[in-house]
PDB file of C-alpha atoms in Angstrom:
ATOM      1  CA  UNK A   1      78.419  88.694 -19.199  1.00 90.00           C
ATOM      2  CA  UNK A   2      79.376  88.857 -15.378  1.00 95.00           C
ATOM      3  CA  UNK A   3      77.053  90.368 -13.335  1.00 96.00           C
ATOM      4  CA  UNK A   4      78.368  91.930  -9.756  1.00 97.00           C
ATOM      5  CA  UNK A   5      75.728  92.364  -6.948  1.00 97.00           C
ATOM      6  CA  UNK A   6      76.205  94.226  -4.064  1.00 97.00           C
ATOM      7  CA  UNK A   7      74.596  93.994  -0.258  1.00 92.00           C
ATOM      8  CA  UNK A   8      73.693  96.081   1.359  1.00 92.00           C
ATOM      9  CA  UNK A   9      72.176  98.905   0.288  1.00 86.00           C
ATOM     10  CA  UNK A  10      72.045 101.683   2.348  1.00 92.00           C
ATOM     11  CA  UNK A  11      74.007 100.938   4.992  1.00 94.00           C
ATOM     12  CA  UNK A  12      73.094 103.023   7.795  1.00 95.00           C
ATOM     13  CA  UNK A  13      76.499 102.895  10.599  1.00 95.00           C
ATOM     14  CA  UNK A  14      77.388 104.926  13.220  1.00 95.00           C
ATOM     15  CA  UNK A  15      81.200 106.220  14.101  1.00 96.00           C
ATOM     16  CA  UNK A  16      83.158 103.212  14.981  1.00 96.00           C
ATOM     17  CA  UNK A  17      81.573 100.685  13.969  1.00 96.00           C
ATOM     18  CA  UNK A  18      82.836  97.373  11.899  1.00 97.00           C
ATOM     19  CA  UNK A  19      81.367  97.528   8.186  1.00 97.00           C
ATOM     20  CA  UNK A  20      81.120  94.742   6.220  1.00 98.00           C
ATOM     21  CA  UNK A  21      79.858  95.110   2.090  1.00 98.00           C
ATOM     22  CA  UNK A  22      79.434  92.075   0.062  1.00 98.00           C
ATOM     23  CA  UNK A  23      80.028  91.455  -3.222  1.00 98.00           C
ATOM     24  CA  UNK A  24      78.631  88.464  -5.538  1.00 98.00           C
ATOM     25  CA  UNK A  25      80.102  87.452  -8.814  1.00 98.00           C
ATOM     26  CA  UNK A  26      77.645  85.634 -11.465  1.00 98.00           C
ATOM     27  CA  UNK A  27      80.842  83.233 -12.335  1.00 97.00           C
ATOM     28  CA  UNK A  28      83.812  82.404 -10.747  1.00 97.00           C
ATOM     29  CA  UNK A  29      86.342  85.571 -11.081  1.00 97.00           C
ATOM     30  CA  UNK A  30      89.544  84.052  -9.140  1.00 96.00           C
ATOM     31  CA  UNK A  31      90.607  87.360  -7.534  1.00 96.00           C
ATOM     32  CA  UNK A  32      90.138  90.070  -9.911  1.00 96.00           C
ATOM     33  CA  UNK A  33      87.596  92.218  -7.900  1.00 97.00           C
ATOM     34  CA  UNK A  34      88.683  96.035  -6.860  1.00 97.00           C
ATOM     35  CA  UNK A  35      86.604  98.159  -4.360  1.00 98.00           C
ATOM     36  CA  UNK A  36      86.333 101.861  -4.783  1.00 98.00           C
ATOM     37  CA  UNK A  37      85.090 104.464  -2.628  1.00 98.00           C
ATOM     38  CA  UNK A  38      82.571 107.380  -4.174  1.00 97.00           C
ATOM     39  CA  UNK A  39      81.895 110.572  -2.785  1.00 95.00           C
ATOM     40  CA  UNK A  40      79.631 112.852  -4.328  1.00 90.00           C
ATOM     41  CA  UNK A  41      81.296 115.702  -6.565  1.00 90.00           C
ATOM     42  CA  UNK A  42      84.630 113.988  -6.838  1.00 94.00           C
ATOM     43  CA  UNK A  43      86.265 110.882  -8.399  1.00 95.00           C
ATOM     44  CA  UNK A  44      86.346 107.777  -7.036  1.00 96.00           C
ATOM     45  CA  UNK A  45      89.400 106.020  -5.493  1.00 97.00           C
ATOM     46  CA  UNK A  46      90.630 102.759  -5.644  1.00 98.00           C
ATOM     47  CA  UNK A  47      90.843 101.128  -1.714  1.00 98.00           C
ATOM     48  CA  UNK A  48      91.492  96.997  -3.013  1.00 97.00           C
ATOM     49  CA  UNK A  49      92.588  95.247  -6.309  1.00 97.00           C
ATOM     50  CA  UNK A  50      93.050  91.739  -6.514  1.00 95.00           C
ATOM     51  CA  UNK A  51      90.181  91.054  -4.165  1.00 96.00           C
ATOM     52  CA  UNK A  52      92.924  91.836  -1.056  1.00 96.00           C
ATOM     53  CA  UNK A  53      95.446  93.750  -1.678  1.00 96.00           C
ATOM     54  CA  UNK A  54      95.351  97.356   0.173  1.00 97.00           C
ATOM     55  CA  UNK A  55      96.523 100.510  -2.492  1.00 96.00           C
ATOM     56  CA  UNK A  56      98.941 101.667  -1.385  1.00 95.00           C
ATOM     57  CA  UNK A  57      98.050 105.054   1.148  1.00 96.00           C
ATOM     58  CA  UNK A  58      94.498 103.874   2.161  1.00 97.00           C
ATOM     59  CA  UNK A  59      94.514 103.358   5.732  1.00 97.00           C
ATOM     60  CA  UNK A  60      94.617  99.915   6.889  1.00 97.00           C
ATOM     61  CA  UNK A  61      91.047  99.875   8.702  1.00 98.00           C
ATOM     62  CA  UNK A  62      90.046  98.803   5.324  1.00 98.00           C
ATOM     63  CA  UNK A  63      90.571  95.486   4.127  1.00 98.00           C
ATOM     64  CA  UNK A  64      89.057  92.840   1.561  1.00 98.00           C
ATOM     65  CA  UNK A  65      88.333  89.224   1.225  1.00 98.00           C
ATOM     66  CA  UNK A  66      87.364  86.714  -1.124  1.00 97.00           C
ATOM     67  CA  UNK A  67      87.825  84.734  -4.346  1.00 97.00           C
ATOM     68  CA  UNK A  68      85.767  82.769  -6.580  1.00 97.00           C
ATOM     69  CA  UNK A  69      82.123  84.714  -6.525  1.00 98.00           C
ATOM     70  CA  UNK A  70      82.428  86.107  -3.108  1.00 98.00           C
ATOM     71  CA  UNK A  71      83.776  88.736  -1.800  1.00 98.00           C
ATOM     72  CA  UNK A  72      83.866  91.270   1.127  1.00 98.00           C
ATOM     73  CA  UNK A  73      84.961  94.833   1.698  1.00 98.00           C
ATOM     74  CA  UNK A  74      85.524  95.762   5.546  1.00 98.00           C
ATOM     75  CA  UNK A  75      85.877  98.783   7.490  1.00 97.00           C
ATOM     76  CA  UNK A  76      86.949  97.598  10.833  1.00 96.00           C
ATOM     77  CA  UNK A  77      86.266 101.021  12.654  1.00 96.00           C
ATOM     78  CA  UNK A  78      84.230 103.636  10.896  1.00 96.00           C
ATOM     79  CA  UNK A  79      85.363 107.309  10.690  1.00 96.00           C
ATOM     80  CA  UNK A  80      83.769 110.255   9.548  1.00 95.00           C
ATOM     81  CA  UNK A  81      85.543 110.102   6.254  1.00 95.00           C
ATOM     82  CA  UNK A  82      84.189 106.890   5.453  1.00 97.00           C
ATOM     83  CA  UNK A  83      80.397 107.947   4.379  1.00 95.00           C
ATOM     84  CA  UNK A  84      80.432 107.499   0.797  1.00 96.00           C
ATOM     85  CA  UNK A  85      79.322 104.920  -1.252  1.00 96.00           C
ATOM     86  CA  UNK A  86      81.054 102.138  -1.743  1.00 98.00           C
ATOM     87  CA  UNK A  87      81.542  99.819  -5.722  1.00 98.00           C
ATOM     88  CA  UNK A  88      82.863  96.646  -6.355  1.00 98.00           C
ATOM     89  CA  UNK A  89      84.212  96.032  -9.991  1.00 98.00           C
ATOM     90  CA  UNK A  90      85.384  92.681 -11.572  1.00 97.00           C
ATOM     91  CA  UNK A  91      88.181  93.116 -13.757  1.00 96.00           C
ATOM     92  CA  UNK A  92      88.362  89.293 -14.961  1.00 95.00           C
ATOM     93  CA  UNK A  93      86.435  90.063 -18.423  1.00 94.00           C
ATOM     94  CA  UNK A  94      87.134  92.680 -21.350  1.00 91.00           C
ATOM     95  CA  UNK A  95      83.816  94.452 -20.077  1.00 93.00           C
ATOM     96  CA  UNK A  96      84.834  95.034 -16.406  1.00 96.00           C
ATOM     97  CA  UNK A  97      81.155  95.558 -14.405  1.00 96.00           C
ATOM     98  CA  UNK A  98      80.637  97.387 -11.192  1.00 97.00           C
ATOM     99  CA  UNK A  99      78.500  96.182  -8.495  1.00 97.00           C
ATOM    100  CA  UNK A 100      75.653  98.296  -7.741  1.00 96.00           C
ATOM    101  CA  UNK A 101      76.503  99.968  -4.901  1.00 96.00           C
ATOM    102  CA  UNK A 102      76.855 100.680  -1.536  1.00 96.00           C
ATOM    103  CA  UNK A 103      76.017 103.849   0.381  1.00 95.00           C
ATOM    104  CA  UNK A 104      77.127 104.040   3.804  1.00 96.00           C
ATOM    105  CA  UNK A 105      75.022 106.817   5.763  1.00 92.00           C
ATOM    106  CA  UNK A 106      75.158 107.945   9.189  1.00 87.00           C
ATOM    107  CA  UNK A 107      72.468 105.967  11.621  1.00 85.00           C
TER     108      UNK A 107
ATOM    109  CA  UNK B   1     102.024 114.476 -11.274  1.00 94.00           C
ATOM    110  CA  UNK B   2      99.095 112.795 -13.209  1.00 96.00           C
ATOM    111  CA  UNK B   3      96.262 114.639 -13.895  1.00 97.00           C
ATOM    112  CA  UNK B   4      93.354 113.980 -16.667  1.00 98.00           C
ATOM    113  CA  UNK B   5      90.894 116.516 -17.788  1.00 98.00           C
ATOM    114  CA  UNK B   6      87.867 115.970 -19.412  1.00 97.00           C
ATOM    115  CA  UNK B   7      85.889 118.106 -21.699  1.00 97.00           C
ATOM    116  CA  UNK B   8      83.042 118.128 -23.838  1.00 97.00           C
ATOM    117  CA  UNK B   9      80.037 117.702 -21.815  1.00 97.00           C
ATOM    118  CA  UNK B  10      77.048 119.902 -21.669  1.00 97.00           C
ATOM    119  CA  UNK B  11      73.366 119.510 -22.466  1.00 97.00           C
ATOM    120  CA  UNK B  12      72.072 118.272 -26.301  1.00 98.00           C
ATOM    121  CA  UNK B  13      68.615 116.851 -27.444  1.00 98.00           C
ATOM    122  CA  UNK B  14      67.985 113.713 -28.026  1.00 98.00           C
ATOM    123  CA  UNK B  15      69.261 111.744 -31.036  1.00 98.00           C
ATOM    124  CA  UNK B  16      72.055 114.289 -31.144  1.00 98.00           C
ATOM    125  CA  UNK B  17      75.956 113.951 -30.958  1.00 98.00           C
ATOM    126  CA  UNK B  18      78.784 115.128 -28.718  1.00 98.00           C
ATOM    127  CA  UNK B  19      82.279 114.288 -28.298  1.00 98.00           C
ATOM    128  CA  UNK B  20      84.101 114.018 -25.133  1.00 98.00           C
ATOM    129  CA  UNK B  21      87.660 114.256 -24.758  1.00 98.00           C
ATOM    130  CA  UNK B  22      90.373 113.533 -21.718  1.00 98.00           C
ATOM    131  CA  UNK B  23      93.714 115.142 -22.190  1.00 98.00           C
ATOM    132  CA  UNK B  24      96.210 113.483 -20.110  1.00 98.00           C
ATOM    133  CA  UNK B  25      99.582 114.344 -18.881  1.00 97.00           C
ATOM    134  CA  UNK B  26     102.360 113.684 -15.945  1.00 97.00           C
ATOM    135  CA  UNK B  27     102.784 109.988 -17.610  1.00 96.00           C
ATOM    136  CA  UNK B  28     103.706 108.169 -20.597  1.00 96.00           C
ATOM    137  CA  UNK B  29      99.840 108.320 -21.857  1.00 97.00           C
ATOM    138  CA  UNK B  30     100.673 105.667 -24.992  1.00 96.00           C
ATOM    139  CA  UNK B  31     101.693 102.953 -22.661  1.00 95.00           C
ATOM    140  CA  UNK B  32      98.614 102.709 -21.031  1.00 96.00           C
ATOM    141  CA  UNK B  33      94.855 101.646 -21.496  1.00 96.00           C
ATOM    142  CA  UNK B  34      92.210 103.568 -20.838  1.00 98.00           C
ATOM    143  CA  UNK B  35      88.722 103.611 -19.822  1.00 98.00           C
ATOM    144  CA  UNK B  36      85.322 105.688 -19.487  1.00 98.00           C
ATOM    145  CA  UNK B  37      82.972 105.012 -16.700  1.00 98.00           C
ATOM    146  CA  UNK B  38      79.797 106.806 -16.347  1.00 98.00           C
ATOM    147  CA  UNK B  39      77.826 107.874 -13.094  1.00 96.00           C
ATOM    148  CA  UNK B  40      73.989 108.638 -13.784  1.00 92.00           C
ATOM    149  CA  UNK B  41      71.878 110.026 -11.140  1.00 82.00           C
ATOM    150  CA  UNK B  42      70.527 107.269  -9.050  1.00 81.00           C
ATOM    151  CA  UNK B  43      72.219 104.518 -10.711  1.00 87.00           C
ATOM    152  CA  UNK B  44      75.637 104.357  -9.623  1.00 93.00           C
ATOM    153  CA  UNK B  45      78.773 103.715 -11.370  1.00 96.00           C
ATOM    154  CA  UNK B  46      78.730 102.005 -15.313  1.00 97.00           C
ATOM    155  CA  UNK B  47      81.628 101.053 -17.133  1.00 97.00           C
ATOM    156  CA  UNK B  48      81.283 102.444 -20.787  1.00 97.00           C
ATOM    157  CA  UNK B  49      84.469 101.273 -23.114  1.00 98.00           C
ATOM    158  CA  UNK B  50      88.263 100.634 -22.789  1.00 97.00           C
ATOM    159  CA  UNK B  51      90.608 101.190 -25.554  1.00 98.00           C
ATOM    160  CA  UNK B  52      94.298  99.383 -25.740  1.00 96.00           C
ATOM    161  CA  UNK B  53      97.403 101.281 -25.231  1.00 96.00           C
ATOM    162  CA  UNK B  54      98.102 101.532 -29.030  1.00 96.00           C
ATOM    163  CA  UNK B  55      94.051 101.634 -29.914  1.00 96.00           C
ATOM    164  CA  UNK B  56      93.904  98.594 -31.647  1.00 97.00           C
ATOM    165  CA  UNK B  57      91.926  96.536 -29.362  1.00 96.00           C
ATOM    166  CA  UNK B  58      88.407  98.187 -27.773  1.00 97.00           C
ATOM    167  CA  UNK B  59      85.396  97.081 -26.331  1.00 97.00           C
ATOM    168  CA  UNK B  60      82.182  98.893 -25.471  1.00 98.00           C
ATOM    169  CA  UNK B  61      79.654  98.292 -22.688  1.00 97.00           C
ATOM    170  CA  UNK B  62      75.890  96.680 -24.340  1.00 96.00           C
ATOM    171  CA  UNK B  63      73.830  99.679 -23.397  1.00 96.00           C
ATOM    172  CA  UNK B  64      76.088 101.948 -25.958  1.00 98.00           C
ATOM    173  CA  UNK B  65      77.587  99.157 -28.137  1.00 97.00           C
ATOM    174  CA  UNK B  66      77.198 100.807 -31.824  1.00 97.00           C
ATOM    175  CA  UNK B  67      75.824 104.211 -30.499  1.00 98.00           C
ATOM    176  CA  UNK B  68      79.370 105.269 -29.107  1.00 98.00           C
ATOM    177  CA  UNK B  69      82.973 104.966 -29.918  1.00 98.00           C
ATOM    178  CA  UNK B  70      85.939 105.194 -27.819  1.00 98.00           C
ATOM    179  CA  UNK B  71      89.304 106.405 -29.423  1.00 98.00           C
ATOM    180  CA  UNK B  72      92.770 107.691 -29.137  1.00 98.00           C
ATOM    181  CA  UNK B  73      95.107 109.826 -30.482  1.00 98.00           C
ATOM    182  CA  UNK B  74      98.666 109.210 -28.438  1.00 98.00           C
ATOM    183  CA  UNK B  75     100.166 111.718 -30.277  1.00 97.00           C
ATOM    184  CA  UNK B  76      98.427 114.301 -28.391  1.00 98.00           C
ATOM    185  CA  UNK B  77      97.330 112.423 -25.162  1.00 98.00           C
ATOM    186  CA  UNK B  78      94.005 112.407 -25.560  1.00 98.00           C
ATOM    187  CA  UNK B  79      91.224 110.125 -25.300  1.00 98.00           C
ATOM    188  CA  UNK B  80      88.032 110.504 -26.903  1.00 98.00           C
ATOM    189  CA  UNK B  81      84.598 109.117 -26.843  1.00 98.00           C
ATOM    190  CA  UNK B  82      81.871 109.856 -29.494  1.00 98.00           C
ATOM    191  CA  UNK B  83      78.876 109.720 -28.582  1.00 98.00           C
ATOM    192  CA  UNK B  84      76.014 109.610 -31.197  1.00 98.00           C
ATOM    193  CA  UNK B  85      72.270 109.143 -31.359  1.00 98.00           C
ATOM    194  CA  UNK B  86      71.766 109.858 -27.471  1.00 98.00           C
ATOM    195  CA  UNK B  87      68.766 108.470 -25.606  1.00 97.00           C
ATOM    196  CA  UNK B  88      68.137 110.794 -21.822  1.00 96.00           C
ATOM    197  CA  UNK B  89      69.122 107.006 -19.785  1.00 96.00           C
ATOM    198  CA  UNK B  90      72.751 108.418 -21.055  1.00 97.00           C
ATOM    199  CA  UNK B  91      72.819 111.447 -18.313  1.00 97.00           C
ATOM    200  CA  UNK B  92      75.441 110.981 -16.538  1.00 97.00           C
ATOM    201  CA  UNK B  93      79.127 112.077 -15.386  1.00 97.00           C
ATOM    202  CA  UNK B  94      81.383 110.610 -17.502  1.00 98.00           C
ATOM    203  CA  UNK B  95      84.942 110.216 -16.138  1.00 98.00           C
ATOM    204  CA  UNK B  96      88.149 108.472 -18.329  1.00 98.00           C
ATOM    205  CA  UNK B  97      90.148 106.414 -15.836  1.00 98.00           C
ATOM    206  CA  UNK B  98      93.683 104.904 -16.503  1.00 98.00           C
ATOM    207  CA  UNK B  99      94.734 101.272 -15.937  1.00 96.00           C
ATOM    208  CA  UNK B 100      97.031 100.026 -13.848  1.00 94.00           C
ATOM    209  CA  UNK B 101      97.748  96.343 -14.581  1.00 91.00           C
ATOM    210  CA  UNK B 102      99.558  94.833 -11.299  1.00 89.00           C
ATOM    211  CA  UNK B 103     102.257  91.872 -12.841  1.00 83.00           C
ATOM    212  CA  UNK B 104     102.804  90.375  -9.735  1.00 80.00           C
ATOM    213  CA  UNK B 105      98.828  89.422  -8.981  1.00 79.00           C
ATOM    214  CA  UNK B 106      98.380  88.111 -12.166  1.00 83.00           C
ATOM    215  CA  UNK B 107      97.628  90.810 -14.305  1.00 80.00           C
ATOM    216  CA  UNK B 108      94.257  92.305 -12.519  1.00 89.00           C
ATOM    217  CA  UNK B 109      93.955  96.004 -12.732  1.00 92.00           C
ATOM    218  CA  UNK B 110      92.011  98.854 -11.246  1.00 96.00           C
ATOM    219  CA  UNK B 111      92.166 102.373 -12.074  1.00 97.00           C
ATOM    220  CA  UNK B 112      94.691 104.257 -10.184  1.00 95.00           C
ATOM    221  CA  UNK B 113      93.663 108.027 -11.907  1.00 97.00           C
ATOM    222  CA  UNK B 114      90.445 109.541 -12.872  1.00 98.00           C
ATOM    223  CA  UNK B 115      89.303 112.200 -14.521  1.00 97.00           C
ATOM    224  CA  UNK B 116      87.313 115.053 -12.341  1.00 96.00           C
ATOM    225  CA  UNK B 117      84.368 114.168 -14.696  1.00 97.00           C
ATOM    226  CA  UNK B 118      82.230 116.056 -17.239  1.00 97.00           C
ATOM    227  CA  UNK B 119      78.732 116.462 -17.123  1.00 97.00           C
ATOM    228  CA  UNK B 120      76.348 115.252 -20.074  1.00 98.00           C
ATOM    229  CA  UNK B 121      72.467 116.112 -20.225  1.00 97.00           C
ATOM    230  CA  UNK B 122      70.375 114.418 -22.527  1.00 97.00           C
ATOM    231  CA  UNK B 123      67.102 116.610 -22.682  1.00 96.00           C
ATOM    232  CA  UNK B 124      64.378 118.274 -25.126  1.00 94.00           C
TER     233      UNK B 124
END
């Protein structure tokens, strides 16, 4: 089984700021890695697939990197709607696992 | 417009048995595959199970492999998950998500709807 681990956690940021969130695969995963944002009380929403490639609608301050076991989620200037958490997800194997985690508070 | 509903949750004892189900609609709902993904309090986001478009192929996560079962019934749009013999670790939100399989970046997918989520307490 894969397992996807996620740094940091918290991650305290202030308005404005670049935001970087890593993600680690436990085998190589080409480029099947998705990021979703959480916020509490509602669903989460897809931001990456395909380790890169921006959904279509999600503003372009967010962006990913990475293929193999590494990966990266940035948010090149923080805004206010942009506390939430924050889950990778590798979608290489039948069981497709999320990362841990990432919540991005206010510092 | 797609939307997907879930239903079913609520709070049962231990050992015990509920069934949730996710009626979906604004989409062909037998083309796709589908998924449930948990949230428990504190531990973020677990995916559960994923069922084929036609139901023939599914998988379920470990930590509920032979406790749960994830089903469909396309004639209806609905997806279903029985849960049975529930331990208090399965408190959560559980949301169904549909799959979006992207062709052109060779085949990866990501879930493009979700659910709002129903609640499920496991509690004496």
């Amino acid at each position: 089984e894969i397992r996807m681990t996620q740094s940091p956690s918290p991650l305290s940021a202030s308005v404005g700021d670049r935001v970087t969130i890593t993600c680690r695969a436990s085998q190589n995963i080409g480029k099947y890695l998705s990021w979703y944002q959480h916020k509490p009380g509602k669903a989460p929403k897809v931001l990456i697939y395909g380790a890169s490639n921006l959904v279509r609608g999600v503003p372009s301050r967010f962006s990913g990197s990475g293929s193999g076991t590494d990966f990266t989620l940035t948010i090149s200037r923080l805004q206010t709607d942009d506390f939430a958490s924050y889950y990778c997800q590798e979608t290489y194997s039948l069981s497709p696992r999320f990362g841990g985690g990432t919540k991005v508070d206010i510092k | 417009q797609v939307h997907l509903v879930e239903s079913g949750g609520g709070v049962v004892q231990p050992g015990r048995s509920l069934r949730l189900s996710c009626v979906a609609s604004g989409f062909t709902f037998g083309v796709c595959g589908m998924h449930w993904v948990r949230e428990s309090p504190g531990k973020g986001l677990e995916w559960i199970a994923v069922i084929s478009f036609d139901g023939r192929t599914k998988k379920h996560a470990d930590s509920v492999e032979g406790r749960f079962t994830v089903s469909r019934d396309n004639s209806k749009n609905t997806l279903y998950l029985q849960m049975n013999s529930l331990r208090p670790e399965d408190t959560a939100v559980y949301y169904c998500a549909r799959e979006e399989v992207v062709a052109s970046a060779d085949g990866t997918m990501y879930y493009d709807f979700w659910g709002q989520g129903t609640l499920v307490t496991v509690s004496s």
